[in-house]
XYZ file of C-alpha atoms in Angstrom:
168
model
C -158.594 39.303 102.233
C -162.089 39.598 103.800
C -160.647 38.220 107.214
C -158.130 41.709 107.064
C -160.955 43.721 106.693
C -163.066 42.987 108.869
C -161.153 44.838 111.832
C -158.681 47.265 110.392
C -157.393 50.640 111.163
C -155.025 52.881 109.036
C -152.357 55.115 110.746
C -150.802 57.664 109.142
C -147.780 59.608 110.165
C -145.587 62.912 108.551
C -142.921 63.794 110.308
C -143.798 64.929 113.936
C -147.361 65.490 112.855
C -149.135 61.717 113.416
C -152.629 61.530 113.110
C -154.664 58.552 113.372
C -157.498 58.175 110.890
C -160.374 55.795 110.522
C -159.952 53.720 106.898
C -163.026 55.645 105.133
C -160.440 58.456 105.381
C -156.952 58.195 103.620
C -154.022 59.120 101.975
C -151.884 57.998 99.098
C -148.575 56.657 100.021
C -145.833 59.210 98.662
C -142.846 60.392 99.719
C -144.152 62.803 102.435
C -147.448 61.140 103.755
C -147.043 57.380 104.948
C -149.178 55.260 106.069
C -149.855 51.659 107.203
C -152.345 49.285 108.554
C -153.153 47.031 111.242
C -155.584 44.516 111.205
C -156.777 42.045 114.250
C -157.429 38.615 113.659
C -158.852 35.510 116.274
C -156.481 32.803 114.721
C -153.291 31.779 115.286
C -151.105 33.287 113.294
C -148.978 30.245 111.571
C -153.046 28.828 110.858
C -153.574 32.103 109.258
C -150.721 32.783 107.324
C -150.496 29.256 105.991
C -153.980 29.114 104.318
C -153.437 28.183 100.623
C -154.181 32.297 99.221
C -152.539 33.933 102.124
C -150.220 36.013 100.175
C -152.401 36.774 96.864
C -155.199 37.779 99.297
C -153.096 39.618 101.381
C -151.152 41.375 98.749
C -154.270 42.205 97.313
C -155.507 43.675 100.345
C -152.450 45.574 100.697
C -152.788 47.189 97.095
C -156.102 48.273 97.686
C -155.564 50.324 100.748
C -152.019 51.433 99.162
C -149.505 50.280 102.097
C -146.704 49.117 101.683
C -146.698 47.737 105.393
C -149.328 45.566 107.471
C -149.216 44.632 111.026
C -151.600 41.556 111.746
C -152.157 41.544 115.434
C -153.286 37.598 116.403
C -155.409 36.573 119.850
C -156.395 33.096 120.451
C -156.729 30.984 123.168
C -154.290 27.553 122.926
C -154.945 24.203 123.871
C -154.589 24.981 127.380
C -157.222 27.576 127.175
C -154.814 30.729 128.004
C -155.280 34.045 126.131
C -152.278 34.307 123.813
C -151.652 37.040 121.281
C -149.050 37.210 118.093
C -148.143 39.910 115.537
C -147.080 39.437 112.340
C -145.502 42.209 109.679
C -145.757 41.694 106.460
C -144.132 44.355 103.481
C -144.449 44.071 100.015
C -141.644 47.359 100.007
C -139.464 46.910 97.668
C -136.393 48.955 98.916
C -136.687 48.357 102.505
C -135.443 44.615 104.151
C -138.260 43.816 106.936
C -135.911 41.499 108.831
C -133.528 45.298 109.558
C -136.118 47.346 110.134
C -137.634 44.923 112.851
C -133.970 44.871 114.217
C -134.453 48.478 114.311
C -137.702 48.922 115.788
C -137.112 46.161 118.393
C -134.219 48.674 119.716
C -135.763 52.188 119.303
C -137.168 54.226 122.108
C -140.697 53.746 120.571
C -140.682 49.919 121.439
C -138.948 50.087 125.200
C -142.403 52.537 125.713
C -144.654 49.575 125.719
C -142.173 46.724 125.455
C -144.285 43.959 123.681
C -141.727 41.427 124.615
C -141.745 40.369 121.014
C -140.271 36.756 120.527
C -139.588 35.981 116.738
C -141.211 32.690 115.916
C -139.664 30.749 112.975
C -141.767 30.180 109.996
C -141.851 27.381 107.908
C -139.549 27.444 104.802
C -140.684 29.589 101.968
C -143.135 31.613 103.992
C -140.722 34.434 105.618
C -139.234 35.732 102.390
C -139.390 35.489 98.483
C -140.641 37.055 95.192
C -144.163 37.373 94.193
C -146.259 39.112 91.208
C -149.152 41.726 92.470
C -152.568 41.775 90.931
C -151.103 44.820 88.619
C -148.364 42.378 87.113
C -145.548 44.419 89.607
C -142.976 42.827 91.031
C -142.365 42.895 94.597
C -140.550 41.005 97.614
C -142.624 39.612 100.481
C -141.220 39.712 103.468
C -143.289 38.608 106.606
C -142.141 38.177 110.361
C -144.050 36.602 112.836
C -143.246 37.141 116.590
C -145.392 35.604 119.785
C -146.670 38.944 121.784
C -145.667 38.177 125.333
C -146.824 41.044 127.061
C -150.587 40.526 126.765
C -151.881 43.849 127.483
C -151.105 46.471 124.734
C -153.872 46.340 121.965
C -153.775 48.288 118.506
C -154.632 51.087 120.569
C -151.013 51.240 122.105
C -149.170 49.153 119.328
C -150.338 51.779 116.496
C -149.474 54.769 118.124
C -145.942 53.589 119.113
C -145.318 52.342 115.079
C -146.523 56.094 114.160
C -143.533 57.131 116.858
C -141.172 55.087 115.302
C -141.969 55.832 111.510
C -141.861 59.619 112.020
């Protein structure tokens, strides 16, 4: 959880009216005001996301900011030493499947205006998709997709803003 934290931002979007506020500031999730967070992390993301508390921590996380959505944006340097980055979603949304609305957002006008040239990366069985218990005793399905990021040059500061485009 502490690893989320330690660079996050919160966007929030209502209808045409998207505003981008720093995390002191904030807004419950309801039906008219959304929001959802992004967080930036200097790990691969499979070595991230298959640490032992990954989802309790997470989920936690999650519940304490009150999104139901988290983008985890991943830069690293491989073996080769070349900059690569990754971004994972991860929902704990009940009512929405993550899997369709990436199919969606990988087609919307939103995404062709800074083209990530997302590549889905397969995770290893029983990470992508299951049931899980919150903190609060609440059910919920996780749902987490993790893609390699191969145009390098859009940060947060370009990926946020175009995910406020295509959730308003």
């Amino acid at each position: 959880e502490r690893a989320l934290q330690l660079d996050y931002k919160e966007f929030h979007f209502h209808g045409t009216n998207q505003t981008h506020t720093s995390k002191k500031q904030g807004h419950r999730l309801g039906r008219h005001k959304k929001k959802f967070g992004i967080s930036s992390i200097l790990v691969p993301g499979l070595d991230f996301m298959t640490r032992e508390r990954f989802y309790s921590s997470t989920l936690a996380f999650m519940e304490s900011r009150q999104i139901s959505l988290l983008g985890i944006m991943f830069a690293f340097y491989d073996g080769q030493g070349t900059l690569r980055r990754q971004l994972a979603f991860v929902s704990i949304e009940r009512t929405v499947s993550l899997h369709e609305l990436m199919c969606s957002f990988l087609k919307s006008p939103a995404y062709k205006s800074v083209d990530l040239q997302l590549e889905k990366i397969q995770l290893p069985e029983g990470l992508g998709a299951g049931d899980i218990f919150s903190s609060k005793g609440a059910f919920w399905r996780k749902n987490v997709i993790l893609f390699d990021q191969n145009n390098l040059s859009p940060s947060r500061k370009q990926i946020g803003p175009m995910l406020e485009d295509y959730f308003a």
